[in-house]
Short mmCIF file of C-alpha atoms in Angstrom, two decimals:
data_model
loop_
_atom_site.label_atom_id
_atom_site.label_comp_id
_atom_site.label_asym_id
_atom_site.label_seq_id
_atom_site.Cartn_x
_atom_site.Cartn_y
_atom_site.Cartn_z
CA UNK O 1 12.76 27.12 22.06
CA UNK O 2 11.72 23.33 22.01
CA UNK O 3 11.87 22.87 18.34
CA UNK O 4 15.55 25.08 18.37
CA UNK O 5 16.81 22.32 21.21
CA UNK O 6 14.92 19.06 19.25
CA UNK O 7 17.54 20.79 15.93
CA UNK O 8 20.67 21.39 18.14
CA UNK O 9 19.89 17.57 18.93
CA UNK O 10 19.51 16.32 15.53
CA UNK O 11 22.58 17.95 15.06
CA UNK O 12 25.06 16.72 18.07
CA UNK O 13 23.53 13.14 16.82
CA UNK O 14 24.48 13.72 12.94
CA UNK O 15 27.78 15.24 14.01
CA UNK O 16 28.45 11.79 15.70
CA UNK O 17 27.33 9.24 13.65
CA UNK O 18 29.44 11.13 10.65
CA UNK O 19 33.01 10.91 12.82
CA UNK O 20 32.12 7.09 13.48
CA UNK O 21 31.56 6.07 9.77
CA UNK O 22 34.57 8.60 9.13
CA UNK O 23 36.61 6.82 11.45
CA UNK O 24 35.42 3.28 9.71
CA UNK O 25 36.17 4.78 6.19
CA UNK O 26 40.12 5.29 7.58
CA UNK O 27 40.04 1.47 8.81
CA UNK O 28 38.64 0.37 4.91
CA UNK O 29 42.08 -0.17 3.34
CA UNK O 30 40.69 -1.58 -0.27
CA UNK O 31 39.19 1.56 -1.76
CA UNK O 32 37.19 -0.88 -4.20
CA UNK O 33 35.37 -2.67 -1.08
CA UNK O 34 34.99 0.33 0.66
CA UNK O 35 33.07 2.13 -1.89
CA UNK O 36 31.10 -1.41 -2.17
CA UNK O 37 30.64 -1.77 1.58
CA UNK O 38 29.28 2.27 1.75
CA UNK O 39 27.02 1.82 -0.97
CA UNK O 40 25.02 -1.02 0.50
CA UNK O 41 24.87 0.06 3.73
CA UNK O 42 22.03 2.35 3.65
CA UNK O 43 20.40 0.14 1.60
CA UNK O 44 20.47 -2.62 4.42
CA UNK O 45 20.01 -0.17 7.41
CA UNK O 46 16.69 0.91 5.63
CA UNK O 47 15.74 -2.54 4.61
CA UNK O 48 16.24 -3.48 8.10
CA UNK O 49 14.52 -0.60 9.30
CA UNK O 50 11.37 -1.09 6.69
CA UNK O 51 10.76 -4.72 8.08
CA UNK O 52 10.94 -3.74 11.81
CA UNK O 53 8.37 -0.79 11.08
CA UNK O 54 6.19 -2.98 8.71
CA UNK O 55 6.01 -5.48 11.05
CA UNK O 56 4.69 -3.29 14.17
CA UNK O 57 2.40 -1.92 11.91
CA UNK O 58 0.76 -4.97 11.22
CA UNK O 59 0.55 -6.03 14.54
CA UNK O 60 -0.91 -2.41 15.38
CA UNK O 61 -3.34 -2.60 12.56
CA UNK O 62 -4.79 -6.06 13.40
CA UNK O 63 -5.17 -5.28 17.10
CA UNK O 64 -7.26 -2.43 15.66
CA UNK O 65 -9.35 -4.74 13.55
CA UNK O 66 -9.83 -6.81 16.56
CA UNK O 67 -10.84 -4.16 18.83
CA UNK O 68 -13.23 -2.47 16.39
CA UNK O 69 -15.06 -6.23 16.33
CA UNK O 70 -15.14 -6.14 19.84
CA UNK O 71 -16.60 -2.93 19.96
CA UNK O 72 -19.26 -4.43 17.51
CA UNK O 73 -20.07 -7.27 19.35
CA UNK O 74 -21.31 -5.43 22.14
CA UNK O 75 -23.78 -3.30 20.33
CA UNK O 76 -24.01 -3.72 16.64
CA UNK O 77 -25.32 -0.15 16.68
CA UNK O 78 -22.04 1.31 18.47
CA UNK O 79 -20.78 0.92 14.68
CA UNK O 80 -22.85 4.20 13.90
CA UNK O 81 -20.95 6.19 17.02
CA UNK O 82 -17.54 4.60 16.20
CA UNK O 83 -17.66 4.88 12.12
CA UNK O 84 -17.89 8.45 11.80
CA UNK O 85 -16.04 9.66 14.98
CA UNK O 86 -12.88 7.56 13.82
CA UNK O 87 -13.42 8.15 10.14
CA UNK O 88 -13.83 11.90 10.98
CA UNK O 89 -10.19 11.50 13.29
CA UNK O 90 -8.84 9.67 10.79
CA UNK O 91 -9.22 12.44 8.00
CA UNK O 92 -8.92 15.44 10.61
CA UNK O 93 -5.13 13.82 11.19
CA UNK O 94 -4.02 14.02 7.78
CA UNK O 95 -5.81 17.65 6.76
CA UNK O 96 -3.81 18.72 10.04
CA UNK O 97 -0.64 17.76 10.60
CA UNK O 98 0.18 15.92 6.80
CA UNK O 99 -2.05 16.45 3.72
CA UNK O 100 0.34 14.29 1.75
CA UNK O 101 -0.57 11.32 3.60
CA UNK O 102 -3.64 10.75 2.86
CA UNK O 103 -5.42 7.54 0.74
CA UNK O 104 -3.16 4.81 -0.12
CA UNK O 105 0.62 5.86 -0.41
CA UNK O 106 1.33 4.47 -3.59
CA UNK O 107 0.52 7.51 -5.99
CA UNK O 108 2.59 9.92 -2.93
CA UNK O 109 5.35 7.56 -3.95
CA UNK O 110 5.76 7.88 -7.80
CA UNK O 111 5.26 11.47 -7.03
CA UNK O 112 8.14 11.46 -5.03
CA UNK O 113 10.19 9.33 -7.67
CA UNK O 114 9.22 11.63 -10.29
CA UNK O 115 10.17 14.98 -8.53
CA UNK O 116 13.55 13.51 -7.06
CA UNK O 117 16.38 15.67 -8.94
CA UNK O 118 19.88 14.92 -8.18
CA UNK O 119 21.16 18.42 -9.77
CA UNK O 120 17.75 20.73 -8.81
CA UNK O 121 15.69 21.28 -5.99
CA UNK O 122 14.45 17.77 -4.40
CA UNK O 123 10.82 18.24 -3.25
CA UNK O 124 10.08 14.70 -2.41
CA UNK O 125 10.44 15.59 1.08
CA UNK O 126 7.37 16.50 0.68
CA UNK O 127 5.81 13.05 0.31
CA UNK O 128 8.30 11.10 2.23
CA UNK O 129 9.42 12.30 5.45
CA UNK O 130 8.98 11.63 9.26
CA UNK O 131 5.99 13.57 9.78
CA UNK O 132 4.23 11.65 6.95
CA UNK O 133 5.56 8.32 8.58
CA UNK O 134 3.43 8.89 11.75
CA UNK O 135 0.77 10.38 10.44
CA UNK O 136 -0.46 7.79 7.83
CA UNK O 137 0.65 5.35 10.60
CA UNK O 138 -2.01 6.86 13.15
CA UNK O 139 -4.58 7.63 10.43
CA UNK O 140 -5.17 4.39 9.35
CA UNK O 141 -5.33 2.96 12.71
CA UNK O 142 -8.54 5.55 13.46
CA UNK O 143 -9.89 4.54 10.30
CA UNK O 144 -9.67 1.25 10.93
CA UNK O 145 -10.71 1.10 14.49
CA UNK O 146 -13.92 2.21 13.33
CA UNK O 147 -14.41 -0.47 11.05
CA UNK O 148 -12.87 0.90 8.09
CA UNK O 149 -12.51 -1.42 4.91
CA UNK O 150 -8.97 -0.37 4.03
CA UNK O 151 -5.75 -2.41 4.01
CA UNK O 152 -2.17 -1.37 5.41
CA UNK O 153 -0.58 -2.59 2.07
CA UNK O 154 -0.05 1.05 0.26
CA UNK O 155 0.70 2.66 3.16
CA UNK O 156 3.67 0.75 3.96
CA UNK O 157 5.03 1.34 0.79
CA UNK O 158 4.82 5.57 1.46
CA UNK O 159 6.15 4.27 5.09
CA UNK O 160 9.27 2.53 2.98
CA UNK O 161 9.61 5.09 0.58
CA UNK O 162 9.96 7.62 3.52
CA UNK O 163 12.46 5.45 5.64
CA UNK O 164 14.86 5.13 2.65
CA UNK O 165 14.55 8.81 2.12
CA UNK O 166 15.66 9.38 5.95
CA UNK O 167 18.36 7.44 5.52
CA UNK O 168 19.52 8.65 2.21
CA UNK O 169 19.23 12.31 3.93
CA UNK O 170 21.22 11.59 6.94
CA UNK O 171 24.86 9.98 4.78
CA UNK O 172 27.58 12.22 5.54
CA UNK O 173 28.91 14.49 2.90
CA UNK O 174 32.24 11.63 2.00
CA UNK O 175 29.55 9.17 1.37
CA UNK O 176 29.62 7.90 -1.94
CA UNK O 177 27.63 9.23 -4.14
CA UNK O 178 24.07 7.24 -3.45
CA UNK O 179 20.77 7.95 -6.21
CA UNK O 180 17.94 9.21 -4.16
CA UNK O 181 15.31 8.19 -6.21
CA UNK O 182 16.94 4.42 -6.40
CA UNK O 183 16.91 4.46 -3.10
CA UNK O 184 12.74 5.35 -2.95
CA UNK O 185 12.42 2.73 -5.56
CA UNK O 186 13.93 0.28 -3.47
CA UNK O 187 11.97 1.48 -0.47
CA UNK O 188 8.91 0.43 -2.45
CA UNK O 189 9.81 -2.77 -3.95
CA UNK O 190 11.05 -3.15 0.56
CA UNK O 191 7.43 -1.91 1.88
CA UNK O 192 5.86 -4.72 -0.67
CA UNK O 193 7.91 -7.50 0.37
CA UNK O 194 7.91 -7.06 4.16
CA UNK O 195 3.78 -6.04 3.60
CA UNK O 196 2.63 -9.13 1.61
CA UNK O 197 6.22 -11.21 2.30
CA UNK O 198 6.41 -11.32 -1.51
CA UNK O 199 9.90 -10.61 -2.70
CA UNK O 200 9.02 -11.26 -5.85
CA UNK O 201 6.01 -8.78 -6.18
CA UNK O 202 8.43 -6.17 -4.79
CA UNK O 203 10.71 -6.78 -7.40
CA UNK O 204 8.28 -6.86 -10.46
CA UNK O 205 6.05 -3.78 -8.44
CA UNK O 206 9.28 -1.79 -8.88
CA UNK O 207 9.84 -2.39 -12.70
CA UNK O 208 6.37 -2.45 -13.84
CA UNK O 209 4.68 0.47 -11.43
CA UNK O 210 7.18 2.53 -9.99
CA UNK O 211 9.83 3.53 -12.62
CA UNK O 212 10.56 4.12 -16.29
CA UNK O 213 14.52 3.49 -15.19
CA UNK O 214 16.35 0.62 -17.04
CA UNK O 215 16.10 -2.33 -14.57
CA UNK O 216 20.56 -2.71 -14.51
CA UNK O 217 20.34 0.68 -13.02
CA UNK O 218 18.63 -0.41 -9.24
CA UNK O 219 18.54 -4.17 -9.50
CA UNK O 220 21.33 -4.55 -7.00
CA UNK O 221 19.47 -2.14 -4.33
CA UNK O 222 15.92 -4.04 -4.93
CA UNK O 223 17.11 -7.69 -5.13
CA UNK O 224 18.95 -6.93 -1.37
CA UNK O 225 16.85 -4.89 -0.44
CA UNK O 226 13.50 -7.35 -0.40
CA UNK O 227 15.69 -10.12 0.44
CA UNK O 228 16.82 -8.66 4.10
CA UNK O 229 13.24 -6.60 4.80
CA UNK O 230 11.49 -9.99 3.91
CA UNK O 231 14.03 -11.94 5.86
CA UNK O 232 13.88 -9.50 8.47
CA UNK O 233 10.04 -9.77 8.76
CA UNK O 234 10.37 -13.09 8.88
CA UNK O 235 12.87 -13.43 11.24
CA UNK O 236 10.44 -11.68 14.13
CA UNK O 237 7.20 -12.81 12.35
CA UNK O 238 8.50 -16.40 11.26
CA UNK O 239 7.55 -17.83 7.98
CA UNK O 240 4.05 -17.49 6.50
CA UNK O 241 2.14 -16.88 3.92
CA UNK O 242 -0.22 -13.73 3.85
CA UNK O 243 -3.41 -16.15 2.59
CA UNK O 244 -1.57 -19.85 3.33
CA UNK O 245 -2.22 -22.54 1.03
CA UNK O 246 -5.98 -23.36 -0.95
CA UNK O 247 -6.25 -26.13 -2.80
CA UNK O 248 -7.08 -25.85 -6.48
CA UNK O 249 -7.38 -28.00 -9.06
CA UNK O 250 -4.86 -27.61 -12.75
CA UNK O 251 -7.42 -27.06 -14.93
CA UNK O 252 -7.08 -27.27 -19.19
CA UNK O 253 -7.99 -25.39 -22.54
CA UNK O 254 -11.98 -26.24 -21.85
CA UNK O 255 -11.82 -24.48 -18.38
CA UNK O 256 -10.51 -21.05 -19.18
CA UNK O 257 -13.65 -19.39 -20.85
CA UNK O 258 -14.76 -19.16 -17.08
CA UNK O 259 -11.95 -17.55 -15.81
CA UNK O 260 -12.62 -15.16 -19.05
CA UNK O 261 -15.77 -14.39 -17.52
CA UNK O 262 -14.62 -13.86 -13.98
CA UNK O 263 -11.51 -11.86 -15.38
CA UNK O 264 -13.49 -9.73 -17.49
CA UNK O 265 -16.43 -8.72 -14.95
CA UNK O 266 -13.67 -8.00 -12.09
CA UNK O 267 -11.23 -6.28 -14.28
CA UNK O 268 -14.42 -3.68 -15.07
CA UNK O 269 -15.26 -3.62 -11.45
CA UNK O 270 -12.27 -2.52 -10.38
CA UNK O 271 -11.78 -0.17 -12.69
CA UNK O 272 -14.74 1.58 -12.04
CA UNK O 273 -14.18 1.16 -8.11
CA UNK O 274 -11.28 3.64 -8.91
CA UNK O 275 -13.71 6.24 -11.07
CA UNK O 276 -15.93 6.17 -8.39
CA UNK O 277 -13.23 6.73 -5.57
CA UNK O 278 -11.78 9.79 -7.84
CA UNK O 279 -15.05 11.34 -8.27
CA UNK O 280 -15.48 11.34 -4.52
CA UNK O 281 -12.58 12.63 -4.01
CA UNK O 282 -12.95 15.66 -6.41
CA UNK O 283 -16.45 16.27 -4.56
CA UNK O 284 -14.91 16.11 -1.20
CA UNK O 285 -11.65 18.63 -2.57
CA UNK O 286 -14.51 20.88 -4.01
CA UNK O 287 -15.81 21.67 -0.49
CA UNK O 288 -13.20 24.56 0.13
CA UNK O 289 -13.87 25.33 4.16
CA UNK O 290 -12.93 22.47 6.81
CA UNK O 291 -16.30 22.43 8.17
CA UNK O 292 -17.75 21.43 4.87
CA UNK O 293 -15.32 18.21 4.76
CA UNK O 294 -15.85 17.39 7.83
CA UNK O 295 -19.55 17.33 7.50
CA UNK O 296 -18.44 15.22 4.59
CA UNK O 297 -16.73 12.83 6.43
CA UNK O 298 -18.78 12.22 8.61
CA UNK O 299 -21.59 11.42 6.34
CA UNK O 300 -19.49 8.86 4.82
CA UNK O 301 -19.04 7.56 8.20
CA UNK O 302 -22.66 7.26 8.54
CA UNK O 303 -22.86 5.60 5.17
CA UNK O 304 -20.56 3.02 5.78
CA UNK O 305 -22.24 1.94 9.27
CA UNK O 306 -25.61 1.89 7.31
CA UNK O 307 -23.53 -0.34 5.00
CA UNK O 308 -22.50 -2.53 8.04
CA UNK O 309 -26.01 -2.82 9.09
CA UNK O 310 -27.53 -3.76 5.73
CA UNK O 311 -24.52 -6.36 4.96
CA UNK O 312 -23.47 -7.49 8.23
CA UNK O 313 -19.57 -7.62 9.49
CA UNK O 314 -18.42 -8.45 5.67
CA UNK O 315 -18.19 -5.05 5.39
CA UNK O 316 -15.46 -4.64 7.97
CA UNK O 317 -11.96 -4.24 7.63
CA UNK O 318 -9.32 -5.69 5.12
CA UNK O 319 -11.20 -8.04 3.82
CA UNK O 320 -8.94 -10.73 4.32
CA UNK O 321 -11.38 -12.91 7.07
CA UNK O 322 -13.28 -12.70 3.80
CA UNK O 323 -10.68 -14.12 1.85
CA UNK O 324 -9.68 -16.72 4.08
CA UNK O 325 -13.27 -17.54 4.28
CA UNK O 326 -13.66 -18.37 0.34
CA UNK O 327 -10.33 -19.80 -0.16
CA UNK O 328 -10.18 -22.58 3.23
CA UNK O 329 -14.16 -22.81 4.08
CA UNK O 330 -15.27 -26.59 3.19
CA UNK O 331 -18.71 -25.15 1.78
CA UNK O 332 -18.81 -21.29 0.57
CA UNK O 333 -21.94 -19.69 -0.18
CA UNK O 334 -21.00 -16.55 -2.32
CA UNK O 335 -23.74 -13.98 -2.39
CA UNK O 336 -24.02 -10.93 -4.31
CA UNK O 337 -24.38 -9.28 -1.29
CA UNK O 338 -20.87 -9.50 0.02
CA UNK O 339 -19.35 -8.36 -2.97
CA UNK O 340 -21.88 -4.71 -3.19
CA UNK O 341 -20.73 -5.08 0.91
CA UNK O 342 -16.87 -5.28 0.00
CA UNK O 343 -17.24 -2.73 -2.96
CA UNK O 344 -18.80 0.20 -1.70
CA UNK O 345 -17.56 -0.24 1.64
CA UNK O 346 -14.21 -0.13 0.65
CA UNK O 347 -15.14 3.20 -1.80
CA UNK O 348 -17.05 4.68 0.94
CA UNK O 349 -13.83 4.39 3.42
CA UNK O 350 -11.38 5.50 1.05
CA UNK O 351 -13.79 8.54 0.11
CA UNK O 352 -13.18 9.96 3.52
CA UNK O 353 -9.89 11.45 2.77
CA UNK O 354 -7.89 9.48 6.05
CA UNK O 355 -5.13 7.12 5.11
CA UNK O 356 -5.52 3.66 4.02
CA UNK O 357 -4.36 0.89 1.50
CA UNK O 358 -6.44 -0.39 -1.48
CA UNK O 359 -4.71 -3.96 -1.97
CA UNK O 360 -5.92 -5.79 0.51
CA UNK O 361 -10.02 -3.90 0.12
CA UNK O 362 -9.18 -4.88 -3.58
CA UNK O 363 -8.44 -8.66 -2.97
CA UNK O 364 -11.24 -9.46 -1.25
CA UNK O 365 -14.04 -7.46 -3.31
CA UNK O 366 -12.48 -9.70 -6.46
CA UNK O 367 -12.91 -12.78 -4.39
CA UNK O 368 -16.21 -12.00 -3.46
CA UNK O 369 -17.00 -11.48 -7.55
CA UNK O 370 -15.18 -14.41 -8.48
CA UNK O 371 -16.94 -17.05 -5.65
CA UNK O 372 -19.94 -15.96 -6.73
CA UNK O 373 -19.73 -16.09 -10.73
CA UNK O 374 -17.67 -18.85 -10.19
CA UNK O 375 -20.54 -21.00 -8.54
CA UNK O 376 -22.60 -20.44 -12.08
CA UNK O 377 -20.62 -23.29 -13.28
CA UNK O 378 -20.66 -25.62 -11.00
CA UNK O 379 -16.92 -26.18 -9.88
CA UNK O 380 -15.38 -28.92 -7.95
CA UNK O 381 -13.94 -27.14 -4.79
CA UNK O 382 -10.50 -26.72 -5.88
CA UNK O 383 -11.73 -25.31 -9.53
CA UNK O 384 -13.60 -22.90 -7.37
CA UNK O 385 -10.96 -21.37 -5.01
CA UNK O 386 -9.00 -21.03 -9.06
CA UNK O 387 -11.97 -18.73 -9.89
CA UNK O 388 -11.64 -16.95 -6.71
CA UNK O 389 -7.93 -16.31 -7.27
CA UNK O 390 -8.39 -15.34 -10.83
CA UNK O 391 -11.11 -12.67 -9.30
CA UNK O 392 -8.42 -12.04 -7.19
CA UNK O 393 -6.10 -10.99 -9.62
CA UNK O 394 -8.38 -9.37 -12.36
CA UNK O 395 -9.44 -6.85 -10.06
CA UNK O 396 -6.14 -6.15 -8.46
CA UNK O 397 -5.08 -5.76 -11.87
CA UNK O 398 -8.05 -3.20 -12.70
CA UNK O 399 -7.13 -0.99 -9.76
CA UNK O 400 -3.39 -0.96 -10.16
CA UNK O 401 -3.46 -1.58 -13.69
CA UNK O 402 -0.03 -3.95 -13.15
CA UNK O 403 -0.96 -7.46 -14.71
CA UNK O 404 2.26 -8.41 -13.92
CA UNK O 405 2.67 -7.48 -9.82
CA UNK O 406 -0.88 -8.56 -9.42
CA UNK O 407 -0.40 -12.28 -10.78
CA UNK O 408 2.54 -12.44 -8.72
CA UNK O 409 1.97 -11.03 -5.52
CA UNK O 410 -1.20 -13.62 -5.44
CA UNK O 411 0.59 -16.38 -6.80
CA UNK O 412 3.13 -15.79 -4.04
CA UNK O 413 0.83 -15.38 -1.16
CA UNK O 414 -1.00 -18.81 -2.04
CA UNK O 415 2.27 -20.76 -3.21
CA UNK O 416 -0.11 -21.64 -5.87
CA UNK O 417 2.96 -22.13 -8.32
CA UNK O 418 0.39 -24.90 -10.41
CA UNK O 419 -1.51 -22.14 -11.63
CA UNK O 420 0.51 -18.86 -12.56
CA UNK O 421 -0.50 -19.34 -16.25
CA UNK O 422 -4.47 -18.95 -15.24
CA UNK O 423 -3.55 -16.03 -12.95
CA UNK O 424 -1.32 -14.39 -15.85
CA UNK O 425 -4.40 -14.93 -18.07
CA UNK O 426 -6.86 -13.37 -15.79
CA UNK O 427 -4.78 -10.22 -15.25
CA UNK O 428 -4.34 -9.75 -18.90
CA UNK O 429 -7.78 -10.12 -19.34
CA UNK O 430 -8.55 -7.93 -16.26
CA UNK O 431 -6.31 -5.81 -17.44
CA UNK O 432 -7.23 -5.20 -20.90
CA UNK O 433 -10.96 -4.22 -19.83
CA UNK O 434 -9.99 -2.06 -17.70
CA UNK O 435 -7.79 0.19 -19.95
CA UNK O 436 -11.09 0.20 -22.36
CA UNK O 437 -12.68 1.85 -19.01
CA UNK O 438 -10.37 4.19 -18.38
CA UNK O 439 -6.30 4.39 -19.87
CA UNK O 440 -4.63 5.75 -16.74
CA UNK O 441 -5.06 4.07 -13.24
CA UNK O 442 -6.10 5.24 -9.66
CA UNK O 443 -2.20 5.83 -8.90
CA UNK O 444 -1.63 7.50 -12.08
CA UNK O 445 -4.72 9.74 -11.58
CA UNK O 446 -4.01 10.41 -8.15
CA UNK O 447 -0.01 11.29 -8.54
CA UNK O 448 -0.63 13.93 -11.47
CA UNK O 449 -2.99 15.49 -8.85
CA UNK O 450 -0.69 15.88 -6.07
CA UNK O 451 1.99 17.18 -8.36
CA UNK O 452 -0.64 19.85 -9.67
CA UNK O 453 -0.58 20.64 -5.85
CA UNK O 454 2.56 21.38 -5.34
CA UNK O 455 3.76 24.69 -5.09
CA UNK O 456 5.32 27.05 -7.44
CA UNK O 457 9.00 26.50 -7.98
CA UNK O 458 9.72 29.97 -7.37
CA UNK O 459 8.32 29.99 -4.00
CA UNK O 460 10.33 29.89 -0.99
CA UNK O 461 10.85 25.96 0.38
CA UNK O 462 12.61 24.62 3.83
CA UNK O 463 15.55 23.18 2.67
CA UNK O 464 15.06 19.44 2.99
CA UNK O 465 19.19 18.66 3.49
CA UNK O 466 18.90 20.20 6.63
CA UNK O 467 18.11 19.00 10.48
CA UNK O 468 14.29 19.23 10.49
CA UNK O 469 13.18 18.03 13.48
CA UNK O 470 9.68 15.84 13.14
CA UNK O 471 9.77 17.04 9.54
CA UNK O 472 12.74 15.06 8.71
#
């Protein structure tokens, strides 16, 4: 009875907001900017939408991280109570209410790209829909309440992704005709921007990572669409810069062997991070009743809070105290043990199946490898924080396997314009190492196994251009 009155709702509300944009469509006398005007709309309603959702979400997730610190500073040993109950929450909220929300987001989203039909079946309702929305929302938060080292980053971009959906869902039947899957393109290339406030690394994210479309085909949707989510964000966060500005030093020919090094090293390590978080993932899949993955879980909880008692608070969170640490700190002293800390806390959180980002985890970890290599050679300051960046990038690079987004998006969260050539030559590098590792990334990896999850085409499906309720 309460779900039939939350459809009749849904309904009376669609029914509505169709006879006021039918209405506007009568006052539109120029057919040619009417069909304009229509066609961007939902791509600025979502934009709008993305920023405004983005942007509570960060201020939800930090609160979290603050709290969890809190917590810490108490007791150091609450960590073992608080690390497995939340981890345990974390992943009990996704097996529950949304499987498909689990981990980062990013590989839910190509899925969804790929299975978006305009003439069969969609099933990327699936991936992106309300349900999914709140669910990796309130999953992440658990996980990272309990100390979590995961980032908010990826999951954004699912959020995105599943906002643009929603709104591509709800145009009226005279609506021009709109391209769902351009539309979850652009809701990726919007979750980046308003995420990181990198336009740019939205832009080149949804070229290089999340489509084999020809560019003239969506570069309308993208280009406004990061423009008014970033402007949006900006507009209730004011301007920033997700790491602010480090000094570093221009550096020539002679210089570049070391960021070889660095690049090379944190291209591997990343690389392997994502072996090692696919393995665990396999293992914890294997375990076929729910008791068995929760006893999982919780073990990994357990593991991590050993991890935050062997390494100290390094272990906790983003990462990006970490980062802000190596990059603004007047003396650093890198240690191998923060970057084991940052590694295998971040692939012991993401191994317990709850929702949670790998970019930020990612960032950090590199920084950690390249401020310590780095210091083999003896840098000036601002030749240092250039090794951390290029750490930076190599091992966002090995994880994502995007050279191209990963230069950018750090080049754009340092304003670091001075030294996008070194960055560009540290992802390649990073990069190249990694595909001798292992030729298909984490996403890659992780999107052909959802798809091998979904089910059968002949089997019965709820049709997704309907009034669903909470499973819009």
């Amino acid at each position: 009875m309460e779900e039939q009155k939350k459809n009749e709702l849904l309904e009376r509300i669609q029914r509505y907001l169709t006879g006021q944009l039918a209405w506007l469509q009568t006052k539109l006398r120029s057919n040619r900017t009417k069909d304009l005007f229509l066609l961007t709309l939902p791509y600025q309603v979502a934009a709008m939408v993305t920023a405004l959702v983005a942007v509570g979400y960060a201020w939800l997730f930090k609160q979290m991280e603050t709290w969890n610190l809190w917590l810490i500073s108490i007791h150091p040993h609450l960590i073992f109570i608080a690390a497995p109950l939340c981890f345990l929450i974390s992943w009990w909220l996704v097996k529950r209410y949304a499987p498909m929300a689990s981990g980062s987001g990013i590989p839910q989203l190509m899925a969804a790209i790929e299975v978006a039909n305009e003439k069969k079946e969609d099933r990327s309702w699936r991936f992106l829909n309300l349900r999914i929305i709140i669910i990796k929302i309130a999953s992440s938060l658990a996980m990272v309440l309990g100390g979590g080292a995961i980032g908010r980053e990826g999951p954004t971009l699912q959020i995105a992704g599943s906002v643009y959906r929603i709104v591509h869902k709800l145009l009226p039947p005279f609506w021009p005709k709109v391209s769902r899957r351009v539309m979850m393109i652009t809701g990726g290339a919007a979750g980046l921007s308003a995420a990181f406030n990198t336009p740019l690394g939205g832009i080149v994210f949804a070229v290089e990572e999340l489509t084999k479309t020809h560019i003239a085909q969506f570069r309308t949707a993208v280009l406004t669409a990061v423009i008014i989510s970033g402007m949006t964000a900006q507009w209730v966060m004011g301007p920033y810069l997700f790491l602010g500005y480090p000094s570093v030093k221009t550096v020539g020919f002679s210089f570049m062997y070391k960021i070889l090094v660095i690049a090379v090293v944190s291209g591997a390590a990343g690389a392997l991070f994502c072996r090692g978080a696919l393995i665990t993932d396999r293992i914890r899949r294997s375990l076929k009743t729910n008791f068995g993955q929760g006893i999982f879980v919780l073990g990994c909880g357990l593991i991590f809070a050993g991890c935050v008692s062997a390494f100290g608070p390094t272990v906790l969170g983003s990462g990006k105290h970490t980062l802000e640490t190596y990059l603004f700190d007047k003396e650093i002293d890198p240690t191998a043990s923060n970057i084991v800390a940052r590694f295998f806390g971040s692939l012991v959180s993401f191994s317990a199946g709850g929702a949670g980002g790998i970019f930020a985890p990612a960032l950090s970890t590199g920084a950690a490898i390249g401020g310590w290599i780095g210091q083999w050679f003896n840098p000036t300051r601002d030749e240092h924080n250039l090794l951390i960046l290029a750490g930076m990038t190599a091992f966002l690079t090995g994880v994502s396997r995007s050279p191209f987004t990963s230069a950018i998006l750090v080049l754009e969260m340092t304003d670091r314009h001075s030294v996008i050539f070194q960055l560009m030559y540290a992802a390649s590098f990073g990069y190249l190492i990694a595909m001798a590792i292992d030729r298909k990334s984490y996403y890659e990896r992780m999107k052909l196994r959802l798809l091998q999850a979904l089910p059968l085409e002949d089997q019965p499906k709820p049709d997704p251009d309907q009034p669903r309720g909470f499973g819009l």
